[in-house]
Structure formats: structure tokens, C-alpha cells
mmCIF file of C-alpha atoms in Angstrom:
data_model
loop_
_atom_site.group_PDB
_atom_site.id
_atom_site.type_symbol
_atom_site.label_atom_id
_atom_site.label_comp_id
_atom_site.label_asym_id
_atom_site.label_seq_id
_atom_site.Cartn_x
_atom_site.Cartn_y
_atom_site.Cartn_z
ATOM 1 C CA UNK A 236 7.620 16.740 -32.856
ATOM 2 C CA UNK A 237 8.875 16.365 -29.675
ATOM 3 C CA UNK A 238 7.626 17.926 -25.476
ATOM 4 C CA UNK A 239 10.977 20.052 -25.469
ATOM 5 C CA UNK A 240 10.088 23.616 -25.630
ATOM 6 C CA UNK A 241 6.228 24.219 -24.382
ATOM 7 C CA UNK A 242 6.004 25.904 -21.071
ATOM 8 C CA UNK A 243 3.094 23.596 -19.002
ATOM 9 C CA UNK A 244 3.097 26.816 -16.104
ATOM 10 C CA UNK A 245 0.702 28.430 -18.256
ATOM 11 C CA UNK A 246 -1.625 25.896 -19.665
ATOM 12 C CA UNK A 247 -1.973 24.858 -15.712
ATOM 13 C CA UNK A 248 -2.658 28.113 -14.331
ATOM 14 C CA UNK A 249 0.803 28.614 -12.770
ATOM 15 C CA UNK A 250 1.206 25.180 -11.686
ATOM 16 C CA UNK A 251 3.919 23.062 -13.778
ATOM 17 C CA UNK A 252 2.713 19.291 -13.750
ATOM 18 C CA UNK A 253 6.103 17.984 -14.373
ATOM 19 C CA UNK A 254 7.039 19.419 -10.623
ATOM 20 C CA UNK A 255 8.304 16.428 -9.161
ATOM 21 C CA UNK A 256 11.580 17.248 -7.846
ATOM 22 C CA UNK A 257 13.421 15.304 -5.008
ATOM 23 C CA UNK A 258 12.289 16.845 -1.437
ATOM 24 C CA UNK A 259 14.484 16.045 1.604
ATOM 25 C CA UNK A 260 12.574 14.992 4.444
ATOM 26 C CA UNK A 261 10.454 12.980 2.206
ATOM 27 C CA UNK A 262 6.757 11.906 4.277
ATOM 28 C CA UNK A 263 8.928 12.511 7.560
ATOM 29 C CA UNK A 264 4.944 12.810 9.085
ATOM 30 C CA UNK A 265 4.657 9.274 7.738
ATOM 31 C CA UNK A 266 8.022 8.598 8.880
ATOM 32 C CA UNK A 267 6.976 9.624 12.401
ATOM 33 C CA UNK A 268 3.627 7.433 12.738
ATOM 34 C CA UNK A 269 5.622 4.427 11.608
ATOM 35 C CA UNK A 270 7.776 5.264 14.602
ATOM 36 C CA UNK A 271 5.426 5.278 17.106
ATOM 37 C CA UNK A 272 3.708 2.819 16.118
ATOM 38 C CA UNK A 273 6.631 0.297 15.892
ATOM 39 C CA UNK A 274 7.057 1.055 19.273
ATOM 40 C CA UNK A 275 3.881 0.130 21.068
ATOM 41 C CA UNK A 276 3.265 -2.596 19.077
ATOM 42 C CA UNK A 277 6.495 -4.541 19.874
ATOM 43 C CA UNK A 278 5.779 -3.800 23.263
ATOM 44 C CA UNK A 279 2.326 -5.303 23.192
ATOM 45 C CA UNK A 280 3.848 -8.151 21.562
ATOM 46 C CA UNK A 281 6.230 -8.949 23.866
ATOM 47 C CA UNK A 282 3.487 -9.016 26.356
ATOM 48 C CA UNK A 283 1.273 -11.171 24.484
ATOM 49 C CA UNK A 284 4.403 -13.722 24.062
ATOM 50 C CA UNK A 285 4.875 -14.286 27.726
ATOM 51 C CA UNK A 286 1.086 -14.144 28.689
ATOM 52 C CA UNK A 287 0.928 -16.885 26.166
ATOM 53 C CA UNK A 288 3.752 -18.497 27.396
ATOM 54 C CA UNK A 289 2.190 -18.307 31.379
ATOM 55 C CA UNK A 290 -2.151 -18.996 30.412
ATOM 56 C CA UNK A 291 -0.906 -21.883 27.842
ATOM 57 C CA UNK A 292 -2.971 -20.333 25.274
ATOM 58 C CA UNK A 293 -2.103 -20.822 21.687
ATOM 59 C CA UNK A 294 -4.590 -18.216 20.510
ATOM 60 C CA UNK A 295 -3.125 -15.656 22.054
ATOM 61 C CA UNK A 296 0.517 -16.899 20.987
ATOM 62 C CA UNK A 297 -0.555 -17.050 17.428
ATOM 63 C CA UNK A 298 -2.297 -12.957 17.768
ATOM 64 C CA UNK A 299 1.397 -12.130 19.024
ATOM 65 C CA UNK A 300 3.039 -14.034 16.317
ATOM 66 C CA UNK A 301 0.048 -12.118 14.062
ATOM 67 C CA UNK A 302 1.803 -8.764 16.109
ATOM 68 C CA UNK A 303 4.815 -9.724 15.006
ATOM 69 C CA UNK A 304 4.094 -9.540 11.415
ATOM 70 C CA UNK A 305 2.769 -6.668 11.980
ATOM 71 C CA UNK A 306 5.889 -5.212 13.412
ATOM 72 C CA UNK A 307 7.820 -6.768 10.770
ATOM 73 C CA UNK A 308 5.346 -4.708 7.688
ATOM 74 C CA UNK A 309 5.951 -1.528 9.397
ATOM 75 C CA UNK A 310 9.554 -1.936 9.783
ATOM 76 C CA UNK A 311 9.893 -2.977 6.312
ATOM 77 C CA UNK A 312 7.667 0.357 5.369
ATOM 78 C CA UNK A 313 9.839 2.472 7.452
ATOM 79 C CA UNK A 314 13.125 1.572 5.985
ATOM 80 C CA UNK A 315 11.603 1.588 2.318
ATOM 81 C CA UNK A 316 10.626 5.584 3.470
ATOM 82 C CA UNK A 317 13.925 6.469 4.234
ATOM 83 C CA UNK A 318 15.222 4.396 1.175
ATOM 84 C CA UNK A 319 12.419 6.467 -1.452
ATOM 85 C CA UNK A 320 14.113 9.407 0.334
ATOM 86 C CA UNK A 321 17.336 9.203 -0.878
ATOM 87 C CA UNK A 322 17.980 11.502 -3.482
ATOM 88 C CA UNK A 323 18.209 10.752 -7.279
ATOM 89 C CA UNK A 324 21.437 9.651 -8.556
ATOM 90 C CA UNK A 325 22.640 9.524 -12.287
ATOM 91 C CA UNK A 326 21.609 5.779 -12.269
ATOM 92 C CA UNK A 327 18.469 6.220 -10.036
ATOM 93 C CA UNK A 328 16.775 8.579 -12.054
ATOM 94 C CA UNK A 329 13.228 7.583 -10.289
ATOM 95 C CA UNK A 330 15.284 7.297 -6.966
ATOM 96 C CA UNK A 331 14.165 4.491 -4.694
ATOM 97 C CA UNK A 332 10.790 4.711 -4.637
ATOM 98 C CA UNK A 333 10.480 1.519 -5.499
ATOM 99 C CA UNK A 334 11.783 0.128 -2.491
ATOM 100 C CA UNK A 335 8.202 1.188 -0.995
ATOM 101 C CA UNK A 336 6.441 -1.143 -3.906
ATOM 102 C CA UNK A 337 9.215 -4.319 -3.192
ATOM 103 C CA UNK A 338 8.643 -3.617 1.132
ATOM 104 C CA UNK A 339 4.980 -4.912 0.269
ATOM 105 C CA UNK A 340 6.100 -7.357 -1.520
ATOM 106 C CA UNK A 341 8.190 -8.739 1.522
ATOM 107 C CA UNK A 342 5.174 -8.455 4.135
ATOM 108 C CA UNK A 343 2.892 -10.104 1.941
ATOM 109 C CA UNK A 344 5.238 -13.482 1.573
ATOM 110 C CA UNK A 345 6.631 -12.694 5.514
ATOM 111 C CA UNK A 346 2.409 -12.723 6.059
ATOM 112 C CA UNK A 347 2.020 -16.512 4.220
ATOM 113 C CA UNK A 348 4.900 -17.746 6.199
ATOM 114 C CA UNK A 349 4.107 -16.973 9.115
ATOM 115 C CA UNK A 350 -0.025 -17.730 8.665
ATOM 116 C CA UNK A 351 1.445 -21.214 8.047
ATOM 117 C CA UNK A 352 3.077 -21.652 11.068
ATOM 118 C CA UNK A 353 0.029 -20.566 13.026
ATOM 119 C CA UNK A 354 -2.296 -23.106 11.069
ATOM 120 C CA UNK A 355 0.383 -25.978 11.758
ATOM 121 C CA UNK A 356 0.129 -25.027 15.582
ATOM 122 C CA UNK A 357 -3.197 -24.860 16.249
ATOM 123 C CA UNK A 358 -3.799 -27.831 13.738
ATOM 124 C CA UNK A 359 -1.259 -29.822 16.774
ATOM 125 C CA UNK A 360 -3.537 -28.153 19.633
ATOM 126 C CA UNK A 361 -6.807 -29.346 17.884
ATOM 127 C CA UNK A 362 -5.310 -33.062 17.859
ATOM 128 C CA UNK A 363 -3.706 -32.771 21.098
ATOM 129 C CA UNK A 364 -5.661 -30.378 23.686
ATOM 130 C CA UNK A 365 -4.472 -28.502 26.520
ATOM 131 C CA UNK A 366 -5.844 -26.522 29.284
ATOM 132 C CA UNK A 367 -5.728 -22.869 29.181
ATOM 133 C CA UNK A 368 -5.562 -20.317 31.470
ATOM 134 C CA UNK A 369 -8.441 -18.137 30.506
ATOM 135 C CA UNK A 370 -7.784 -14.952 32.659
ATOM 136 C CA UNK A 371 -4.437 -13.935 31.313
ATOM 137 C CA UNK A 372 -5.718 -15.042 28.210
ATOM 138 C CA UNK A 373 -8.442 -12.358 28.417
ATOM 139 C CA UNK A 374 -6.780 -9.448 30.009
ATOM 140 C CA UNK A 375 -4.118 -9.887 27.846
ATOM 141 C CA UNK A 376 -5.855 -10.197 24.449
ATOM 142 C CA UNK A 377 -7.920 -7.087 25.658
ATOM 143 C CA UNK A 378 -4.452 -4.682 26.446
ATOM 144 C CA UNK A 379 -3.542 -5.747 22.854
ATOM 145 C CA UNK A 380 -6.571 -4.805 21.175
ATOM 146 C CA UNK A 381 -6.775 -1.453 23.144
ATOM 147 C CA UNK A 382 -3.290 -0.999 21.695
ATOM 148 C CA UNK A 383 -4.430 -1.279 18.183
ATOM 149 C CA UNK A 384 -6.296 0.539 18.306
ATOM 150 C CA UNK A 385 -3.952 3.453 19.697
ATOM 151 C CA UNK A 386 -1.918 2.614 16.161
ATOM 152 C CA UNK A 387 -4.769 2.792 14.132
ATOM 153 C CA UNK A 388 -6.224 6.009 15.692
ATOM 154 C CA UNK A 389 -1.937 7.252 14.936
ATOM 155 C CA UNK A 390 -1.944 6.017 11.316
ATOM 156 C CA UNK A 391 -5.946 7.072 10.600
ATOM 157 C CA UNK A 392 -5.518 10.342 7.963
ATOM 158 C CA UNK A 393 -2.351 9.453 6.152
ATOM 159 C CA UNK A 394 -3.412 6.287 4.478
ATOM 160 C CA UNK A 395 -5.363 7.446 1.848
ATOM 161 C CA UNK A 396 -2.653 8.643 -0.648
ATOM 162 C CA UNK A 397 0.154 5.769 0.784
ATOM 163 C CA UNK A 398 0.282 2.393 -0.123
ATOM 164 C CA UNK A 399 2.686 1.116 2.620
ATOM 165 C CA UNK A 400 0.763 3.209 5.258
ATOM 166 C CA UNK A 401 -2.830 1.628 3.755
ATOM 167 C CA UNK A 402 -0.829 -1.877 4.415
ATOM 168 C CA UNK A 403 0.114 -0.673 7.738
ATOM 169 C CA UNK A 404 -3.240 0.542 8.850
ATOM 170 C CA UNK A 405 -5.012 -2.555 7.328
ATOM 171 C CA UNK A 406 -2.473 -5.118 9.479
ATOM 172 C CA UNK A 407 -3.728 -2.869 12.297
ATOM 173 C CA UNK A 408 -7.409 -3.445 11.835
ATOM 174 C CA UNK A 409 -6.877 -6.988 11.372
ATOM 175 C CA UNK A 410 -5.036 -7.609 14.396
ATOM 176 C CA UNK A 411 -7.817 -5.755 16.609
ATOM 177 C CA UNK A 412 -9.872 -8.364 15.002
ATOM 178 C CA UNK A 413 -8.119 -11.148 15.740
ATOM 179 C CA UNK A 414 -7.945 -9.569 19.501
ATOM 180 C CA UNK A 415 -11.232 -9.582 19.322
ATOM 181 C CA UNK A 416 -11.501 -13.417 18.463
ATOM 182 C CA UNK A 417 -8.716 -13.624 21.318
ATOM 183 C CA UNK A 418 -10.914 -12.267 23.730
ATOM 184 C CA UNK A 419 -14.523 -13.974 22.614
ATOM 185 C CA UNK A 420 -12.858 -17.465 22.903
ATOM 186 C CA UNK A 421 -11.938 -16.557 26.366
ATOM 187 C CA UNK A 422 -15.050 -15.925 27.329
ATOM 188 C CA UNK A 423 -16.256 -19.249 25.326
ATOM 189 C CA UNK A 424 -13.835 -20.904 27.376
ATOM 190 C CA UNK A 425 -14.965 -19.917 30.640
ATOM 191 C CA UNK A 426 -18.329 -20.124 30.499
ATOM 192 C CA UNK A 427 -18.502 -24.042 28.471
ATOM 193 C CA UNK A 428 -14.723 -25.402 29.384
ATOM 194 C CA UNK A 429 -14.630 -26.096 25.734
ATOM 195 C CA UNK A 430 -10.742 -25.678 25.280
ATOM 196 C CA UNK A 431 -10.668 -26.847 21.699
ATOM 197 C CA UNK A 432 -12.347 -23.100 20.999
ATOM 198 C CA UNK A 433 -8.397 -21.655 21.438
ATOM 199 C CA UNK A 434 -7.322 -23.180 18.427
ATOM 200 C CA UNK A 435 -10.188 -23.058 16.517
ATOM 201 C CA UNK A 436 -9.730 -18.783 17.312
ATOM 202 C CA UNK A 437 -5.721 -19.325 15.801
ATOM 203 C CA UNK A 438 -7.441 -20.959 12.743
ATOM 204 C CA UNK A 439 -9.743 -17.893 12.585
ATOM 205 C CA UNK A 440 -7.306 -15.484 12.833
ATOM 206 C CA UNK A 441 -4.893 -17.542 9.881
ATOM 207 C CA UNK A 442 -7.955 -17.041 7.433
ATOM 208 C CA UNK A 443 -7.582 -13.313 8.504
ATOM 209 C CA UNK A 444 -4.058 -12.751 7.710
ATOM 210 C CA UNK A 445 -4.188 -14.542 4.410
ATOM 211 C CA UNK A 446 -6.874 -12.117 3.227
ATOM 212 C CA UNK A 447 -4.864 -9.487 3.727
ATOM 213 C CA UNK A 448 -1.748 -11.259 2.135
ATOM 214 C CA UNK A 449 -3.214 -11.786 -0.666
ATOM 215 C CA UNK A 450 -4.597 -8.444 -1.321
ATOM 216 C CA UNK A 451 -1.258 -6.657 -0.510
ATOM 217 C CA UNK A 452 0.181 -9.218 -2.725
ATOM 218 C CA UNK A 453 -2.207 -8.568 -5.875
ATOM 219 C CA UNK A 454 -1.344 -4.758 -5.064
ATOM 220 C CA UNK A 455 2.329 -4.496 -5.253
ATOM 221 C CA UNK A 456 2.613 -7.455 -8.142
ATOM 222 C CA UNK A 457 0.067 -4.957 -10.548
ATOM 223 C CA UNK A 458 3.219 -1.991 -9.765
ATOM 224 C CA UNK A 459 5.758 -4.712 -10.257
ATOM 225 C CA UNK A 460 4.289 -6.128 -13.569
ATOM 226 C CA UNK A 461 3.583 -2.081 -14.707
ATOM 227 C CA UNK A 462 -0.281 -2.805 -14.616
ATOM 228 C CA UNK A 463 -2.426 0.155 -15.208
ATOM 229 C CA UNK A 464 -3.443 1.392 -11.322
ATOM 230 C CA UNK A 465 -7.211 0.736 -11.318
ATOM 231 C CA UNK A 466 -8.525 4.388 -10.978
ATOM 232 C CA UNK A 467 -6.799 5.526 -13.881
ATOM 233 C CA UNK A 468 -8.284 3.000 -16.741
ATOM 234 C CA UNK A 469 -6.308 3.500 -19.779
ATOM 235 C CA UNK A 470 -9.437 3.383 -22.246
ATOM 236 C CA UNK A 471 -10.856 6.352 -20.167
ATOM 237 C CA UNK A 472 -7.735 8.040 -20.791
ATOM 238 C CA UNK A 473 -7.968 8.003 -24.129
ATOM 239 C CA UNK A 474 -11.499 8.736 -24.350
ATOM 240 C CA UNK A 475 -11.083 12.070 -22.247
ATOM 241 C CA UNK A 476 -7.575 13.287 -23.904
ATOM 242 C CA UNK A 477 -10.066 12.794 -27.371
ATOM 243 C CA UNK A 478 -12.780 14.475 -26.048
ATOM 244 C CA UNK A 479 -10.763 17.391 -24.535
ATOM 245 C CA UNK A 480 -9.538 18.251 -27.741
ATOM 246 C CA UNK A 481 -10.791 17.695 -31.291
ATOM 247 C CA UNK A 482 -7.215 18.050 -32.624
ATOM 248 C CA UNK A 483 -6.342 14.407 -31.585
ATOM 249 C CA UNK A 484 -7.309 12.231 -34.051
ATOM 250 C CA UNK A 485 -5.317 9.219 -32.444
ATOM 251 C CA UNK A 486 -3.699 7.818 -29.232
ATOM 252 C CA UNK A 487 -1.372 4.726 -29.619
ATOM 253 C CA UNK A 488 1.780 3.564 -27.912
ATOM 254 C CA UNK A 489 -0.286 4.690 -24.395
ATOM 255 C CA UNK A 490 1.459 2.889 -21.392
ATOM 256 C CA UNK A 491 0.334 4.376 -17.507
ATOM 257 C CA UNK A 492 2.553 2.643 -14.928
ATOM 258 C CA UNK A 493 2.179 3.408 -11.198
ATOM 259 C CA UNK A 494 5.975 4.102 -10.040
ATOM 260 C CA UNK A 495 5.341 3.894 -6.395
ATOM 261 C CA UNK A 496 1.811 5.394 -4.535
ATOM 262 C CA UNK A 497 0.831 8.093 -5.957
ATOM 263 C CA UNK A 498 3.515 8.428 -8.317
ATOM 264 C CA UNK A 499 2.358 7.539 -11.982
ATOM 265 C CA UNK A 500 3.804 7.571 -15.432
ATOM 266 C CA UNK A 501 2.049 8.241 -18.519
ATOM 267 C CA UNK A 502 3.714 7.783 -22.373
ATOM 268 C CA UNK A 503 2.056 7.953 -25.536
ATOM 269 C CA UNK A 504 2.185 8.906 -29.351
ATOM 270 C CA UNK A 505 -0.471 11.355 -30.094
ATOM 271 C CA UNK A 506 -1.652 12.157 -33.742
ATOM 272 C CA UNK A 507 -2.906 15.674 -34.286
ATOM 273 C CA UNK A 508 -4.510 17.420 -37.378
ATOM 274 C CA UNK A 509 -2.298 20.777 -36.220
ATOM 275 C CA UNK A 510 0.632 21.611 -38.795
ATOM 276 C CA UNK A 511 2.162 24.097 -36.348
ATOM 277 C CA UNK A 512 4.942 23.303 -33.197
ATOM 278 C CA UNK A 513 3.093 25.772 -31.673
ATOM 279 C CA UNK A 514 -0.062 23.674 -31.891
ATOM 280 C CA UNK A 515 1.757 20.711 -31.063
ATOM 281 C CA UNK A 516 2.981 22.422 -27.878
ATOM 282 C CA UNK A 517 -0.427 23.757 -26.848
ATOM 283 C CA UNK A 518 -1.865 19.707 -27.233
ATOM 284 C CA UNK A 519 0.958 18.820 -25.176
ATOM 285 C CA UNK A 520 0.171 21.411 -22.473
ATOM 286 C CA UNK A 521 -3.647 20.327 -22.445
ATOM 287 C CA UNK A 522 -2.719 16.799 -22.403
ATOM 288 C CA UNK A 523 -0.219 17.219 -18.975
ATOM 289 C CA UNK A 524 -2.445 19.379 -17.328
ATOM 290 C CA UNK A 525 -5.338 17.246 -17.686
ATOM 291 C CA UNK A 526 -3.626 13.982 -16.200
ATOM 292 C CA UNK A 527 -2.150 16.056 -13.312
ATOM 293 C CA UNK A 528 -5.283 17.565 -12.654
ATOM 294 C CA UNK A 529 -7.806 14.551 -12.848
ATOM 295 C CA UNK A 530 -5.673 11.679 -12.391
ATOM 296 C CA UNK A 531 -2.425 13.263 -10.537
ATOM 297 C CA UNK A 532 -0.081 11.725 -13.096
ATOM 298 C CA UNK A 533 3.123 13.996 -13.225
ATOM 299 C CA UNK A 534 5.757 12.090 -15.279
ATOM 300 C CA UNK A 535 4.441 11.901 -19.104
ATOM 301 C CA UNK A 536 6.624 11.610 -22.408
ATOM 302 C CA UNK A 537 4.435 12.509 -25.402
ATOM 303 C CA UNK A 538 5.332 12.032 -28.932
ATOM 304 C CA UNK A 539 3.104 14.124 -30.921
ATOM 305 C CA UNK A 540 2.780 13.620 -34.755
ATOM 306 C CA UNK A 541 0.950 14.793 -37.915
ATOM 307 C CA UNK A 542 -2.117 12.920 -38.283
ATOM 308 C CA UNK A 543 -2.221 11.246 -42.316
ATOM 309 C CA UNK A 544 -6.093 10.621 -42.186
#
């Protein structure tokens, strides 16, 4: 018995949980934020480059180069946006939301590279000091944190439900950070003369950015490798489809894939003890409406069969 004919408008009380057509204009608000804050931060960052350049400082080099990547992450996002826009083809029959899953993919390597490069620089500064000029190193490093924290007050509100705008806001917060460490070895330096306290700042902020890598890393490979998203635990599942409805006797074949954020795919073969179609249909109905509903899961294939025990 197969989901072709049951009508999941009614069982949802007028919503259909398989409404996931194409929308042009697709998170233009997201779209929008991106925008903006492309735009101050490679202005920032082009400051930070040449007050690094003039005060000698490789701390605040390495917070632009740490800008940079920044930059880079919401650039990818923003083109992966207008990519998952595009509408569904005969081919693309998800479209291209995908692209949003491989652009984190991209920042979190782009992130190890360029970490590397900051460790190998301040690594060379550690063995071989030189002065610093602590005033534009200060004033600088404070303009760029006041700047991210313009971008994170933009992006604040629309990261809860958005994977590349969660990556986004995250390389936000961790670049005010490492301004932050910009602007405390500053003030280190000027008070003790202690120069070596630049570098050590560009190690600091290396151990930052790998963090994050990582984590973005971990989060796009579990959509890559179609590993059950974490709030939606597939033994729960299966537990709460049982306990909604005696009928099921059995739940096999389950697969729950995340498709891109908060997009997620749910398949199974479900056993029942009803002998009717219309039974079937009704199980199907409860089964849709419960995913949507609890776990927001709107594409599902069910195979629904007599149960022999």
C-alpha cells in the first residue's frame, strides 16, 4: 500500500505537510544581511591590512587575514543562497539546496588554510621579534571589533533556523574575540614593552579559528554523509510514531536525512494491523503530520504494509 491517494490537509488541520514548493525570492531577508555585512567587513579589513602594514603588528595582520575568512564564509553563503534559489529542474528535483551544505564545507577547509598561515607567521615573529607600533595597533583593532559587532547585531534573529547564517554569525563572534585579544596585547605591549605578546595574540586567535573549523566541519560532513540531524534522533522517532498510534506494530527501513537547514527527509516501511487503504491512509496522515509538527520534517515516503504478527 502505497502514500498516493490520502489527503494530509485534513489530518493537519488545513495545513498540508508535504507544502514545500519552490518560492522565488528564496531568504532574500537573509540574502540582504549577507549583503551588508560583506560590505563593512571588507572594509574593516582593508583597514586592518594597512594599519598592520604601518604599526608592524602581526596580530593585527593575522585578525585581518581572520576578516578575510570571514568575508570569504559569507560570500560563499551568499552565492550558495542565490544557488538554493534556483528553481527545481527535471534533474534537480531537491534544487540546489545543497550548495548551502557544500558552501560550509568550503569555509571550513578555506578556515584550516588560512589558520595555518597565521600559526607559521607568528611562529617566524616569536623566533625573530620586531617592534610594534602599539597605537595603530590599538585604535585599529578597536574600529574592527566595533564593526563586528555592527554584523553581528545585522545577522542576530535569523540564525536560528540557518545553518550558513549560524556559520556566519559564529565567524562574527569569533573575530570580535580575536579583536579583543588584538586590543589586550596592545595594551600588554605598552605598559611592559614585551613585544613577543603580538604573536603570542596571532597564536591565540589560530586556536580560535580552528574551533570553529572544526565544528562547521563536523556540521556539514553529518548532511554530507546523510547522518541523522541531532534533534531529530531516529530511535525517538520510532518510539513516538508507536506510541501515537497502536496500529503500528513495526518501523523498519527508517532513514531521516537533513537536505539542507531546516529541510529534512524522512522514509520508512511501516507495518500496521489495519486491513483497510483507508486505514492505511489515515496512519499515513498521522505519521506526516506528526513529523511536520514536532520535528518540521516535510519530505517523507512511507511504505505501509500488513503487519503478519
Amino acid at each position: 500500500m502505497e502514500s498516493n491517494s490520502y489527503n494530509p490537509m485534513k489530518a493537519c488541520g488545513g495545513r498540508d505537510p508535504h507544502d514545500h514548493s519552490w518560492q522565488q525570492g528564496y531568504k532574500q531577508s537573509e540574502r540582504s544581511k549577507l549583503l551588508l555585512s560583506m560590505v563593512i567587513t571588507a572594509t574593516v579589513m582593508v583597514i586592518e591590512v594597512v594599519g598592520g602594514v604601518i604599526s608592524n603588528s602581526i596580530a593585527l595582520l593575522s585578525d585581518a587575514g581572520h576578516m578575510f575568512t570571514h568575508l570569504f564564509a559569507l560570500a560563499i553563503s551568499y552565492i550558495a543562497i542565490l544557488l538554493a534559489s534556483m528553481k527545481p529542474s527535471l534533474y534537480r528535483t531537491f534544487g540546489l539546496y545543497r550548495a548551502e551544505v557544500i558552501a560550509s564545507l568550503v569555509n571550513s577547509v578555506f578556515l584550516f588554510a588560512v589558520t595555518a598561515l597565521i600559526v607559521y607567521e607568528s611562529i617566524l615573529r616569536l623566533i625573530h621579534p620586531a617592534p610594534v607600533k602599539v597605537g595603530e595597533m590599538f585604535f585599529i583593532a578597536v574600529l574592527g571589533l566595533i564593526v563586528n559587532l555592527i554584523t553581528i547585531w545585522i545577522l542576530e534573529g535569523s540564525h536560528k533556523e540557518d545553518r550558513n547564517i549560524r556559520a556566519a554569525l559564529m565567524h562574527m563572534i569569533a573575530d570580535a574575540l580575536s579583536s579583543v585579544a588584538v586590543v589586550i596585547g596592545a595594551i600588554v605591549i605598552y605598559f611592559t614593552g614585551m613585544t613577543f605578546f603580538d604573536p603570542l595574540m596571532g597564536l591565540f586567535i589560530s586556536v580560535l579559528i580552528i574551533m570553529w573549523a572544526w565544528r562547521l566541519l563536523a556540521d556539514a560532513m553529518r548532511v554530507v554523509l546523510e547522518i541523522a540531524p541531532r534533534h531529530i534522533p531516529p530511535h525517538e522517532v520510532r518510539n513516538l510514531l508507536k506510541e501515537n498510534d497502536q496500529r503500528i506494530k513495526a518501523i523498519t527501513d527508517m532513514h531521516i536525512t537533513e537536505i539542507t537547514s531546516g529541510m529534512y527527509n524522512f522514509s520508512a516501511h511501516v507495518e500496521i494491523t489495519g486491513e483497510s487503504l483507508a486505514e492505511a491512509n489515515e496512519v499515513i496522515e498521522e505519521i506526516n503530520c506528526l513529523l511536520k509538527l514536532k520535528y518540521n520534517v516535510e519530505h517523507t515516503t512511507i511504505q505501509v504494509m500488513k503487519s503478519t504478527t
